Coordinates of C-alpha atoms and ligand atoms in Angstrom, one line a residue:
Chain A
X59 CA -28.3 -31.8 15.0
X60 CA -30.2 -35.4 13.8
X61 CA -29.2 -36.3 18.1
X62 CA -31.4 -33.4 19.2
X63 CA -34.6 -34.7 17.8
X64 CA -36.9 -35.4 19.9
X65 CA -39.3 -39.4 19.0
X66 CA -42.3 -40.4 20.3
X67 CA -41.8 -43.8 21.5
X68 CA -42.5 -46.1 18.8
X69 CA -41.1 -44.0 16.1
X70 CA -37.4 -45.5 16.7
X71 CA -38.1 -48.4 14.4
X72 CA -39.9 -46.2 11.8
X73 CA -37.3 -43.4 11.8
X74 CA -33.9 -45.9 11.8
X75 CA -35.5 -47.8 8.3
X76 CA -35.4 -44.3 6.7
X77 CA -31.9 -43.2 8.1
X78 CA -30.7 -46.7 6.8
X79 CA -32.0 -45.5 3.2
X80 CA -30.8 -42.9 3.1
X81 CA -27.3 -44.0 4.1
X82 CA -27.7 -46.5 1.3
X83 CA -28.7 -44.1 -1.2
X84 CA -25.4 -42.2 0.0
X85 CA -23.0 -45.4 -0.4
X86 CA -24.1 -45.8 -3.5
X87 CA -23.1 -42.2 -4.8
X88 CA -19.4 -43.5 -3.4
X89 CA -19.6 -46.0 -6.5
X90 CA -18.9 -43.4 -8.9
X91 CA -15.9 -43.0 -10.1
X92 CA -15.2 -39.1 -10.0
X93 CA -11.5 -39.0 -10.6
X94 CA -11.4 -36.8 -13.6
X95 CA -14.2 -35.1 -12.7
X96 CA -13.1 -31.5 -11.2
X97 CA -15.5 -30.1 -8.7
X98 CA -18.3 -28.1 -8.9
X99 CA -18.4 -25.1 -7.4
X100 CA -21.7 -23.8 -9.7
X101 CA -24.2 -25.2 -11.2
X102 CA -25.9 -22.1 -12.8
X103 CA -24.6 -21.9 -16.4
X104 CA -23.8 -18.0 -16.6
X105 CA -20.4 -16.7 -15.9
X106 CA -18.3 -13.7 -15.3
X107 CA -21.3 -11.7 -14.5
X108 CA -19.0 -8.3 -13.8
X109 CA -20.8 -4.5 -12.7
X110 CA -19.9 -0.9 -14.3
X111 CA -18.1 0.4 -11.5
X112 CA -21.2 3.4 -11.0
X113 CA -22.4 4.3 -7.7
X114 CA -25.7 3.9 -6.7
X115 CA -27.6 6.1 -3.8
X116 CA -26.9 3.7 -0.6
X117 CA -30.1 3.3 2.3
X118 CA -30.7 6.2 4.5
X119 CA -29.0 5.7 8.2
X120 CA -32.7 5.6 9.6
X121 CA -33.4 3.0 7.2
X122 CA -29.8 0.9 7.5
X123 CA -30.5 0.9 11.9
X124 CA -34.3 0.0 11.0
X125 CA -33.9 -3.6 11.8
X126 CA -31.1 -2.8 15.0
X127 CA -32.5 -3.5 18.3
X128 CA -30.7 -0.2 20.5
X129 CA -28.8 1.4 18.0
X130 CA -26.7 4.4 19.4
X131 CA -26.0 8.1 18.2
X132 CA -26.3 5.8 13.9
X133 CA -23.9 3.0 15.0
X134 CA -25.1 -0.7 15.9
X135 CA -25.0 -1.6 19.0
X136 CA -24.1 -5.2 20.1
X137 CA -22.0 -6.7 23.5
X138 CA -18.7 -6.2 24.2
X139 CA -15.8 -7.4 22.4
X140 CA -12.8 -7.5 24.0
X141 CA -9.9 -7.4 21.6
X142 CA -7.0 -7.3 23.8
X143 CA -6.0 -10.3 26.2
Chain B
X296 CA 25.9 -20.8 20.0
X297 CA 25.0 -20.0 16.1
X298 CA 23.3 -16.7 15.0
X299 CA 19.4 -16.2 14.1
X300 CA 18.3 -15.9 10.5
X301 CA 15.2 -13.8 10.1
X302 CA 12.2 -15.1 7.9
X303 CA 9.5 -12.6 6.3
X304 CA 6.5 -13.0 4.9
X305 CA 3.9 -10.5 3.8
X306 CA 0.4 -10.3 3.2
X307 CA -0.4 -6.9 2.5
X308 CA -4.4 -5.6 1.7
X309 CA -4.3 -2.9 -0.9
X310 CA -8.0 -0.9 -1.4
X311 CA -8.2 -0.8 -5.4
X312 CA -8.8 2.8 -6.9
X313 CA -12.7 2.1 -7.7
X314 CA -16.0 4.4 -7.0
X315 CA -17.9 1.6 -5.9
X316 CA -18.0 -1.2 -3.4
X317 CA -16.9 -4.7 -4.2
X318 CA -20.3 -6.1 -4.4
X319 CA -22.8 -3.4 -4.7
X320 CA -23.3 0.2 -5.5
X321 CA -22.4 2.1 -2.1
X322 CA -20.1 5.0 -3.0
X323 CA -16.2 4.8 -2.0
X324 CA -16.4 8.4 -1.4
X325 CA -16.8 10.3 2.2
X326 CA -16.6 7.0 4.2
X327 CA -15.7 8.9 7.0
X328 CA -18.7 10.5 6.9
X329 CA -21.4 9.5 9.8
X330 CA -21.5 5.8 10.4
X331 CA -23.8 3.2 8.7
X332 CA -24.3 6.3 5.7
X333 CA -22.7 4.2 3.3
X334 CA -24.8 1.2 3.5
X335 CA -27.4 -0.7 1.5
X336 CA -29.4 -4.8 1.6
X337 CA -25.5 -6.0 -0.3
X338 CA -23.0 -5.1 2.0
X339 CA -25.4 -5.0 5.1
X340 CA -25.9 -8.9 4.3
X341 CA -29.6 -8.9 4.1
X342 CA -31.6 -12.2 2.8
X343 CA -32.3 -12.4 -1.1
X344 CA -30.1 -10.4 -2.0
X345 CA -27.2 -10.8 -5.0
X346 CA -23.7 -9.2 -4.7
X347 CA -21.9 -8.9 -8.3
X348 CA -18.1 -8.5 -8.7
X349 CA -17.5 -4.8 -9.6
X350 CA -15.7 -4.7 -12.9
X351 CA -12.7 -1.6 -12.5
X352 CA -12.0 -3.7 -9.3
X353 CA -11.1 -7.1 -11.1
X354 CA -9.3 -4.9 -13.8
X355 CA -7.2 -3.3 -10.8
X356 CA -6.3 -6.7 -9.8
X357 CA -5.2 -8.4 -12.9
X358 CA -3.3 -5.3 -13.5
X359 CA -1.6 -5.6 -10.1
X360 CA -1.2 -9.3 -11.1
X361 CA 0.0 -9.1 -14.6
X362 CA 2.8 -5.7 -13.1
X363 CA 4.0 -8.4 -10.8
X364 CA 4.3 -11.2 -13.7
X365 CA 1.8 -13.4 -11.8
X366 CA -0.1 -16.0 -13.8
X367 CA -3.9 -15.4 -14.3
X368 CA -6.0 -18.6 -14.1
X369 CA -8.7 -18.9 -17.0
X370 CA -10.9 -19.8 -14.2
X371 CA -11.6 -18.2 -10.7
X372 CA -13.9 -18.0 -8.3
X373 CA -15.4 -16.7 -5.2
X374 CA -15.6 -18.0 -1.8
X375 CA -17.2 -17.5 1.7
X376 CA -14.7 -17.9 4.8
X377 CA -17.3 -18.0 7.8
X378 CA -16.6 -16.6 11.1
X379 CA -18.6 -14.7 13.2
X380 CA -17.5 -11.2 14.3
X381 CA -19.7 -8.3 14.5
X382 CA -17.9 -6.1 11.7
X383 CA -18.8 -8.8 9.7
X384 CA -22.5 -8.7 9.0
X385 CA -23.0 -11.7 7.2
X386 CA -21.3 -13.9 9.3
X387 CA -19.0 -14.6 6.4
X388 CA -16.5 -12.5 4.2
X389 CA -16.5 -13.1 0.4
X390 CA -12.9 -13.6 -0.5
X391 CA -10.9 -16.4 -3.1
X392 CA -9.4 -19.6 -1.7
X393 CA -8.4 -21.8 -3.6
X394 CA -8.8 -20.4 -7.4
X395 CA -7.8 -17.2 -7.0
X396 CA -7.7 -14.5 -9.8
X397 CA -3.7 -15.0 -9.6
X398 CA -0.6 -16.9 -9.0
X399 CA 3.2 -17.4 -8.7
X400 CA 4.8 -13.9 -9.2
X401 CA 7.3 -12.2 -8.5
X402 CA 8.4 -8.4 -6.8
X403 CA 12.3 -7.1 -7.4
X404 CA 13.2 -5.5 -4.0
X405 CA 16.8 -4.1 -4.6
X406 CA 19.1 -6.6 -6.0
X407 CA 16.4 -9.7 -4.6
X408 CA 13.9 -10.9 -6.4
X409 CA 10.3 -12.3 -3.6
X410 CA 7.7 -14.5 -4.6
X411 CA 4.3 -13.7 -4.4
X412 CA 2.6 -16.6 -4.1
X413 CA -1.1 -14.9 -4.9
X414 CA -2.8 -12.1 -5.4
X415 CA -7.0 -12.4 -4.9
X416 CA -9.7 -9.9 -4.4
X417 CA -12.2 -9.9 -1.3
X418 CA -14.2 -7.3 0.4
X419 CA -13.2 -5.6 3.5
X420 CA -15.0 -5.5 6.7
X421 CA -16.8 -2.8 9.1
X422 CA -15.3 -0.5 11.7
X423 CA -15.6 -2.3 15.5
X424 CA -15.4 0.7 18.4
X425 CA -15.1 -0.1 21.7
X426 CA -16.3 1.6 24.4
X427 CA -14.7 2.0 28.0
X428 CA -10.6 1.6 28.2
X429 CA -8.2 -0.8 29.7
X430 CA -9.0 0.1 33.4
X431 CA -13.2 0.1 32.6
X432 CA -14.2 -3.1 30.7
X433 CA -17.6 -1.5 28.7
X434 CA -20.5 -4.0 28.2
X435 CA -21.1 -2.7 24.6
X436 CA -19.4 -2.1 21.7
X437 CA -20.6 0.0 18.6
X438 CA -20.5 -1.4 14.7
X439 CA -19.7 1.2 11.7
X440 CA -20.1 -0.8 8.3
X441 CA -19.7 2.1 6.3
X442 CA -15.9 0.2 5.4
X443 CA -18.0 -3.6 4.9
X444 CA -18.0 -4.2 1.1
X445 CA -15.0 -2.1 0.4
X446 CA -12.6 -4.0 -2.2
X447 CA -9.3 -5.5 -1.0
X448 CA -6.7 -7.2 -3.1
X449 CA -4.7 -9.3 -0.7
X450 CA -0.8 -9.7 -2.4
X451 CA 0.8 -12.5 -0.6
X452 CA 4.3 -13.5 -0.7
X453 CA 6.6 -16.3 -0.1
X454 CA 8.4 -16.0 3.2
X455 CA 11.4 -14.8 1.4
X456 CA 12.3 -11.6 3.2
X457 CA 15.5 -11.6 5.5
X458 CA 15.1 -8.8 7.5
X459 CA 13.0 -5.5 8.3
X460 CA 14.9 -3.1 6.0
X461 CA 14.3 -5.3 3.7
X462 CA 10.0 -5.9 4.7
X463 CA 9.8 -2.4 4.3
X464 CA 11.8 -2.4 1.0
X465 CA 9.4 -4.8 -0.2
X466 CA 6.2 -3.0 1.2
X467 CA 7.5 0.2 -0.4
X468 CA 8.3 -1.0 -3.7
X469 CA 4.7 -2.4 -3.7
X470 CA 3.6 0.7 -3.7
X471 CA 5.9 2.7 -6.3
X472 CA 4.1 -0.2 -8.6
X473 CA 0.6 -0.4 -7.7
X474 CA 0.9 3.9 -8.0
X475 CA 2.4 3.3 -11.4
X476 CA -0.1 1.1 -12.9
X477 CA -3.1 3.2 -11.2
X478 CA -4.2 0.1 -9.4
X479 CA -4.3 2.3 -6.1
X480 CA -3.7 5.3 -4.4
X481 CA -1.8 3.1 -1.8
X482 CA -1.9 5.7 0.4
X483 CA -1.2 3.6 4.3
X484 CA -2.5 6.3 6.4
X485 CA -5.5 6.5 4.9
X486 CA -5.8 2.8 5.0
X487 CA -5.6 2.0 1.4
X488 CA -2.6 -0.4 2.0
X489 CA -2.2 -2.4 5.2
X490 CA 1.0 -4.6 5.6
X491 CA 1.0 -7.4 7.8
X492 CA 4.2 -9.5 8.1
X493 CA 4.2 -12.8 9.2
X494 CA 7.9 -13.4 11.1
X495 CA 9.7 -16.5 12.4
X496 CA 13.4 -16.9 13.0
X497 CA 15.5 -19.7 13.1
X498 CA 19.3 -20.4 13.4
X499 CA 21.3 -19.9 10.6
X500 CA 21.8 -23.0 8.3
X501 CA 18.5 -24.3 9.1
X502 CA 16.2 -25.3 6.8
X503 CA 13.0 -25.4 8.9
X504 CA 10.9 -22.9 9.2
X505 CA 10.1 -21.4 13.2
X506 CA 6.8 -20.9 14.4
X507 CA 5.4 -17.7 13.3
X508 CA 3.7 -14.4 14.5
X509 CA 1.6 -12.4 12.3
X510 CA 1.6 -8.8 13.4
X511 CA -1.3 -6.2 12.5
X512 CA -2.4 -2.7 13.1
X513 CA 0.9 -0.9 11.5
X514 CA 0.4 2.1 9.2
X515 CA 3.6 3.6 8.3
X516 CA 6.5 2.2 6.7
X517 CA 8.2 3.5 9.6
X518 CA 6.1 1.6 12.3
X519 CA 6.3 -1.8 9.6
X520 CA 10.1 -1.6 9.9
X521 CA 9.9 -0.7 14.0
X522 CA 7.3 -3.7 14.6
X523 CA 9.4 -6.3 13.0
X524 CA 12.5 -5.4 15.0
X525 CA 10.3 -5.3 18.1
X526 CA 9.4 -8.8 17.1
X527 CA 12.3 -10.8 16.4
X528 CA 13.9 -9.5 19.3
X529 CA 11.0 -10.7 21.3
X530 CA 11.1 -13.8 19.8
X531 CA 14.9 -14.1 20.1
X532 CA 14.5 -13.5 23.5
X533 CA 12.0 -15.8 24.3
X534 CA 14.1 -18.9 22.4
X535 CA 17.2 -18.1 23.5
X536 CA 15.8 -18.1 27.5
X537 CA 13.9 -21.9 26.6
X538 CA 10.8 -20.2 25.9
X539 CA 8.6 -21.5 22.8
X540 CA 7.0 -18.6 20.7
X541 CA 3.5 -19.1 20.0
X542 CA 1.3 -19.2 16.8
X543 CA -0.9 -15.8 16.8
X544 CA -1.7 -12.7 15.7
X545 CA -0.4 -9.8 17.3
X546 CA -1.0 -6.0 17.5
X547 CA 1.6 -3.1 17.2
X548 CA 0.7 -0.4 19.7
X549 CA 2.5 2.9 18.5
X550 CA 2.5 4.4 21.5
X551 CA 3.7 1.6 23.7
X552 CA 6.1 0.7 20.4
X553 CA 5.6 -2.7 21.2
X554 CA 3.8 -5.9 20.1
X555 CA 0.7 -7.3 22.1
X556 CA -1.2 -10.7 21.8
X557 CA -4.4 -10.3 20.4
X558 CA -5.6 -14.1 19.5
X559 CA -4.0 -17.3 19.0
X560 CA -4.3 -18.9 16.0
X561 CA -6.3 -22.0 16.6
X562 CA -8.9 -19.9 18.1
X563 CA -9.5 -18.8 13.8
X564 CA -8.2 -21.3 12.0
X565 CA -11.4 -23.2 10.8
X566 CA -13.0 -21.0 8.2
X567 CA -15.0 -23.7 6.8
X568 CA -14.8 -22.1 3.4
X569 CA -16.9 -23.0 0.5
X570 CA -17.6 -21.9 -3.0
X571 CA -20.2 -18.5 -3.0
X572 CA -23.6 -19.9 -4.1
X573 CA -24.4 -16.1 -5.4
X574 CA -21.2 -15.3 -7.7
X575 CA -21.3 -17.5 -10.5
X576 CA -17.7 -18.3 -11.6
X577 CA -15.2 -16.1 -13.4
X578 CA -13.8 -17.0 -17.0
X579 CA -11.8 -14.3 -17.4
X580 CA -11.8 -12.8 -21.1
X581 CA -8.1 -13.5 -22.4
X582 CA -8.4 -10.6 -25.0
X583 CA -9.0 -8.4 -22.3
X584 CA -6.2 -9.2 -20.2
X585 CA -3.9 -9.1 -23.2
X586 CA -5.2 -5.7 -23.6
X587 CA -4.7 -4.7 -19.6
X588 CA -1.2 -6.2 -20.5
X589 CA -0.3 -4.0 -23.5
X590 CA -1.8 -1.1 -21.5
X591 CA 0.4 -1.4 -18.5
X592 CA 3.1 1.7 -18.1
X593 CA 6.7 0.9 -17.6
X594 CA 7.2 -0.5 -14.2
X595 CA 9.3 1.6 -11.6
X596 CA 12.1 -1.1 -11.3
X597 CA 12.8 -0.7 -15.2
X598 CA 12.1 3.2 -15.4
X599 CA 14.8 3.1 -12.5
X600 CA 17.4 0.4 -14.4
X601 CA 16.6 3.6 -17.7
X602 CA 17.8 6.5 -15.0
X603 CA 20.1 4.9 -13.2
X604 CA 22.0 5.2 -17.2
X605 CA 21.6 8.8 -17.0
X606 CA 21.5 10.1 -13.1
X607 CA 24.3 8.8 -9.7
X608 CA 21.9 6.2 -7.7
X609 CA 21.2 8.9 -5.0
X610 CA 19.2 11.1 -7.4
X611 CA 17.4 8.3 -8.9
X612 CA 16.4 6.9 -5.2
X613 CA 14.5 10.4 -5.5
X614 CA 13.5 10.5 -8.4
X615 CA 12.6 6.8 -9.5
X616 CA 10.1 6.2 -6.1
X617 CA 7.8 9.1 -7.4
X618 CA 6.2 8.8 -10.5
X619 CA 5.2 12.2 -10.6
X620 CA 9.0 13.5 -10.4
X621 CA 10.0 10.7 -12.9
X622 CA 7.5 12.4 -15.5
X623 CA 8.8 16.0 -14.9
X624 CA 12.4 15.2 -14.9
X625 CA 11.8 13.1 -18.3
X626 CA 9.5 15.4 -19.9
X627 CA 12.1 18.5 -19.3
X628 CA 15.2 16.5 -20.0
X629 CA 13.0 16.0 -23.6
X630 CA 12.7 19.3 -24.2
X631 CA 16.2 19.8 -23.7
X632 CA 17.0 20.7 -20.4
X633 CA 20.4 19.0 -19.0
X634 CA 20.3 15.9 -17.3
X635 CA 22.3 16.1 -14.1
X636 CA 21.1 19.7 -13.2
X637 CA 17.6 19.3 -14.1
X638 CA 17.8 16.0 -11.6
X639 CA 19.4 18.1 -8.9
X640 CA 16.9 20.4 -8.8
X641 CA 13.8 18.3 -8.4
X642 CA 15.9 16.6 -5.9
X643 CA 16.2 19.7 -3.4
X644 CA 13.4 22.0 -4.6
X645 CA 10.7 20.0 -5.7
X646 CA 10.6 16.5 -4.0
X647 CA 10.8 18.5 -0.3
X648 CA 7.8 20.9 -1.2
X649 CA 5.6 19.1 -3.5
X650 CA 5.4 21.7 -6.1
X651 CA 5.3 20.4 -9.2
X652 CA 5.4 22.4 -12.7
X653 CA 4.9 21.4 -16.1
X654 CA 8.5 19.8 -17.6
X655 CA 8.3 22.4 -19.9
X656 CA 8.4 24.7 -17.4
X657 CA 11.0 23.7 -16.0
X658 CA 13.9 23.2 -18.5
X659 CA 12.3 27.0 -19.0
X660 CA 13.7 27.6 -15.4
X661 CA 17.1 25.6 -15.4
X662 CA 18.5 27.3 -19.1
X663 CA 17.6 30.5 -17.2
X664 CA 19.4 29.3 -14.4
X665 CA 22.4 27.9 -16.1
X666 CA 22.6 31.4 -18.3
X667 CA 23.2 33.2 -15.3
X668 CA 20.1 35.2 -15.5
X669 CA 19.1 34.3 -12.0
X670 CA 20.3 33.5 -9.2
X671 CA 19.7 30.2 -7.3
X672 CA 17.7 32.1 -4.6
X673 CA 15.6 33.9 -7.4
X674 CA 15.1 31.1 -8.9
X675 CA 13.1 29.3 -6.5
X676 CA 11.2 32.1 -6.0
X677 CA 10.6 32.1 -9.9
X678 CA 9.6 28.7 -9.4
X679 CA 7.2 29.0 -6.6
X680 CA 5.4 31.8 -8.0
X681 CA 5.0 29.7 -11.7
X682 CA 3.4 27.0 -9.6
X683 CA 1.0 29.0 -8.2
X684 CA 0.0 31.5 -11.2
X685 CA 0.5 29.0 -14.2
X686 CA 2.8 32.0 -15.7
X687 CA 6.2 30.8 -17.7
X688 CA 9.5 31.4 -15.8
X689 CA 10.3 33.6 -18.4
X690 CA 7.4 36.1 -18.1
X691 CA 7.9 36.1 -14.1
X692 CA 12.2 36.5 -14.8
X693 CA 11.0 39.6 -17.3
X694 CA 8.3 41.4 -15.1
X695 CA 10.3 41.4 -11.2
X696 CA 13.8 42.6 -13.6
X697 CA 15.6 39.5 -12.3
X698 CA 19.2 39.3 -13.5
X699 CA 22.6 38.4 -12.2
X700 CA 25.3 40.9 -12.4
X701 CA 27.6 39.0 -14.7
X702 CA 29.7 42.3 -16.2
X703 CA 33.2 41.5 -15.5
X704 CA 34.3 45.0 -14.6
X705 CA 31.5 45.1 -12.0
X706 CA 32.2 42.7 -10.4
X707 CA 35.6 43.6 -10.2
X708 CA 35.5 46.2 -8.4
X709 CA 33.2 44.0 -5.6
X710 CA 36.1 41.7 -5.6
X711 CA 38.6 43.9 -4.8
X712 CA 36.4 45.5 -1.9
X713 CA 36.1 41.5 -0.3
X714 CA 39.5 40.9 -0.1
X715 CA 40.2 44.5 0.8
X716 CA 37.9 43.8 3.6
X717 CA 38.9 39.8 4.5
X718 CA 42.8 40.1 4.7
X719 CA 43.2 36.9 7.0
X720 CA 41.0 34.9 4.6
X721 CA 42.7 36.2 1.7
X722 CA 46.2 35.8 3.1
X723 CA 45.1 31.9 4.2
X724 CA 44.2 31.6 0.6
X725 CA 47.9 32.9 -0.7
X726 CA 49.6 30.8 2.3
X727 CA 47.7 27.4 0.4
X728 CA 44.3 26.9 2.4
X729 CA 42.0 26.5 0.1
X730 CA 39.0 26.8 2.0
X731 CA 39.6 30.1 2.7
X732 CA 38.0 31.2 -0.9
X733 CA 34.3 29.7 1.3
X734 CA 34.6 32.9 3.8
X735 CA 35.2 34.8 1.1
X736 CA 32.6 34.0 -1.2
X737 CA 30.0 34.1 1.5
X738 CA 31.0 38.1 2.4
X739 CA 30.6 38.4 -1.5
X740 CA 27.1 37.2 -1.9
X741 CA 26.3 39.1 1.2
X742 CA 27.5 42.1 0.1
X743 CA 26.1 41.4 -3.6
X744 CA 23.5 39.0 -3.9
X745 CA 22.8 39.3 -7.4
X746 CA 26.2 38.5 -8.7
X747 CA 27.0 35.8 -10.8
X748 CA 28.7 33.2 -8.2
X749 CA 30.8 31.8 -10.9
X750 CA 32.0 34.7 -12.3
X751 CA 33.0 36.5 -9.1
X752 CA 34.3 33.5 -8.2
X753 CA 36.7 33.1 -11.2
X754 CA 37.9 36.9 -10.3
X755 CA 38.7 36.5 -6.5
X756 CA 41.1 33.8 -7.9
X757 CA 42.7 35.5 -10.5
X758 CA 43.1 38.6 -8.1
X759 CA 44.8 36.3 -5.5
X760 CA 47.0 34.3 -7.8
Ligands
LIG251 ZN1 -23.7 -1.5 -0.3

């Protein structure tokens, strides 16, 4: 993605001293030790936040297609996929 | 040249018994109704919004993991595998990688015991038509998501099956368990358990393993079994003639009864999976499985070891795969009704027709029966007509004047008429064949079909001693 943008001429020099930062910034994280440290997956501190199992009314299909560029007789419609080879 | 050993594994997606979707409050209910009706911002994948874990769907799965003596994890957690399909509106489905909700059980199928290596919960996807056929490619194809959201557990095992019978063994004994514990309805025409074996052969002795096929699409027990000899004989072939089998996923067509290609595997392999930012982690509360645990019913493999001390193996094949007939033959062998008949009869009268009466009911019905105050025939009418009215097999014996002729002298006199009419069968009977007394029997009940079989019986032999 970082190869696609496009710099002014000039900017090369300006651009390459901040990449080299933050490339620094990144080998220094690599000095931590993190063996015994198991991942994190969450930060947020709640847990096993679990729903009754109660239905709730669902969107209209008028409102479900609203967003849906062609949708036909309620279904979406997008191109072809051709399961079979 | 050395034989081929054939090597199973299963992954098979079971649809918990809930109301509501995995992740959001669409209703379970009518999802065959008109599509995109059962749809809201959760499962249609809309920005901001937040999907939370639906709470009888956990509890299904820990009960599904504790019935197959899996370990449960204090922690678990839920995932996103990416890939981009239309049924899949979010570009991702949220399933468990690699803390799932269990681990390392195990099934009894028969006299083996498989692995299962996990069970996890995730949510299922949206319905994909396709326009046009095989002939007309169509430029468009039409999206359902009415199904997107729906829970799943996935129960996978260790490639430890050895052949189909035993695949669909292991498949159906799956579902005797997960009916048992009311994890599911496990119903596989509707959808509510889908199978997939993954199959490889080798030659016998070896310990690698073969490349492997994963075959979809099957929904019948029947069709599992048919599939997997479809595909190791395809495989076999292929080997055997120098050709390599390929890593993929393939379809069973029913109609064609064959196995097509439908993707190779590299083509889905990178998932990039990572943790779901939205679903903070589970702790699971350990009381609460405890409790799930002391809950649970007795499984169908020990219920089966209980009636296999009571009933021959071919009535308990009957009887131990249906919960429901298990309850009726125990609650009437409780209220005193004898084993062996009482076992017999749901065998032939109630497993083939689905009518089921209350156990009470029915040891009603089989001391009737065994007293001789109705015939077999009678019986099942008896039987069919307390089904449908609620009334006791007494009252319905009582009101229609049901009874066998059991009187000795009257039957007698019937007797005598038989073998007045059947001398050839009664002279074969005196000359020593024995099967004679069949022919007449049968004129017997024709010409009486009240009388008491055994008692008529016990008189044609006396009069031809
Ligand atoms: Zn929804």
């Amino acid at each position: 993605m970082l190869a696609r943008l496009g710099l002014e001429p000039g900017d090369e020099e300006f651009y390459a001293d901040q990449l080299s930062g933050i490339l620094g910034h990144i080998d220094r994280l690599q000095q931590l030790d993190t063996e015994d440290i198991p991942p994190t997956a969450q930060v947020v501190a709640v847990a096993s936040r679990l729903r009754d199992d109660e239905p709730r009314p669902c969107l209209s299909q008028e409102e479900a297609l609203a967003n849906a560029p062609a949708p036909v007789n309620g279904f979406f419609r997008v191109p072809a996929i051709q399961e079979e080879t | 040249m050395s034989s081929w050993e054939v090597v199973i594994g299963m992954e098979v997606h079971v649809q918990p018994k809930t109301k509501s979707k995995m992740f959001c409050g669409c209703s379970i209910a009518g999802l065959n109704e008109p599509p995109n009706t059962h749809v809201c911002e959760i499962c249609l994948g809309m920005p901001g919004v937040l999907p939370v874990p639906n709470k009888a769907a956990v509890e299904a799965c820990i009960k599904t993991a504790l019935a197959l003596s899996c370990e449960i994890p204090q922690h678990t957690k839920f995932d996103r595998k990416n890939y981009m399909y239309p049924d899949l509106p979010k570009g991702y489905q949220i399933s468990q990688y690699d803390l799932p909700m269990s681990v390392n059980g195990y099934l009894e199928v028969g006299a083996s015991r498989v692995r299962i290596r996990r069970v996890h919960l995730e949510e299922d996807t949206g319905k994909l038509i396709h326009a046009g056929d095989k002939l007309h490619k169509a430029s468009e194809s039409y999206v359902d998501l009415n199904r997107a959201g729906v829970p799943l557990m996935e129960i996978v095992s260790e490639p430890d099956l050895r052949s189909a019978d035993q695949a669909r063994d292991y498949a159906m004994e799956l579902r005797a368990l997960l009916r048992a514990i009311g994890a599911s309805e496990a119903d596989m025409e509707k959808g509510q358990l889908r199978a997939e074996p993954n199959i490889s052969i080798r030659r016998v002795g070896s310990q690698e393993l073969g490349v492997k096929t994963e075959l979809k699409n099957i929904n019948s027990f029947r069709a599992l079994h048919r599939a997997i000899l479809y595909e190791v004989d395809r495989q076999q072939q292929a080997l055997e003639s120098g050709r390599a089998v390929v890593q993929e996923t393939r379809g069973w067509d029913e109609t064609e009864q064959r196995t097509f290609s439908q993707r190779s595997k590299e083509f889905a392999e990178d998932y990039r999976y990572f943790p779901e930012p939205d679903i903070p982690p589970l702790e699971l509360d350990r009381a609460w499985i405890e409790e799930l645990r002391r809950a649970l019913p007795e499984l169908p493999s020990v219920r089966r070891a209980r009636l296999l001390d009571q009933l021959p193996a071919a009535q308990v094949a009957v009887i131990g795969a249906d919960r429901d007939l298990a309850d009726l033959y125990e609650t009437a062998v409780a209220k005193g009704a004898p084993a062996l008949a009482t076992a017999n009869w749901i065998v032939n009268e109630v497993a083939p027709t689905g009518k089921l009466m209350s156990g009470e009911y029915l040891a009603e019905l089989i001391d009737l029966l065994q007293q001789g105050a109705v015939t077999r025939d009678q019986a099942r009418e008896v039987h069919l007509e307390s089904v449908e009215t609620g009334r006791t097999p007494a009252e319905i014996v009582a009101e229609h004047g049901y009874s066998q002729v059991s009187d000795p002298s009257e039957l007698r006199v019937l007797a005598e008429a038989v073998i007045d009419a059947n001398p050839k069968a009664a002279a074969d009977y005196r000359s020593g064949k024995k099967q004679a007394m069949q022919a007449l029997m049968a004129d017997l009940r024709k010409r009486a079909p009240q009388a008491n079989p055994k008692v008529a019986n016990e008189l044609l032999l006396k009069l031809l001693a």
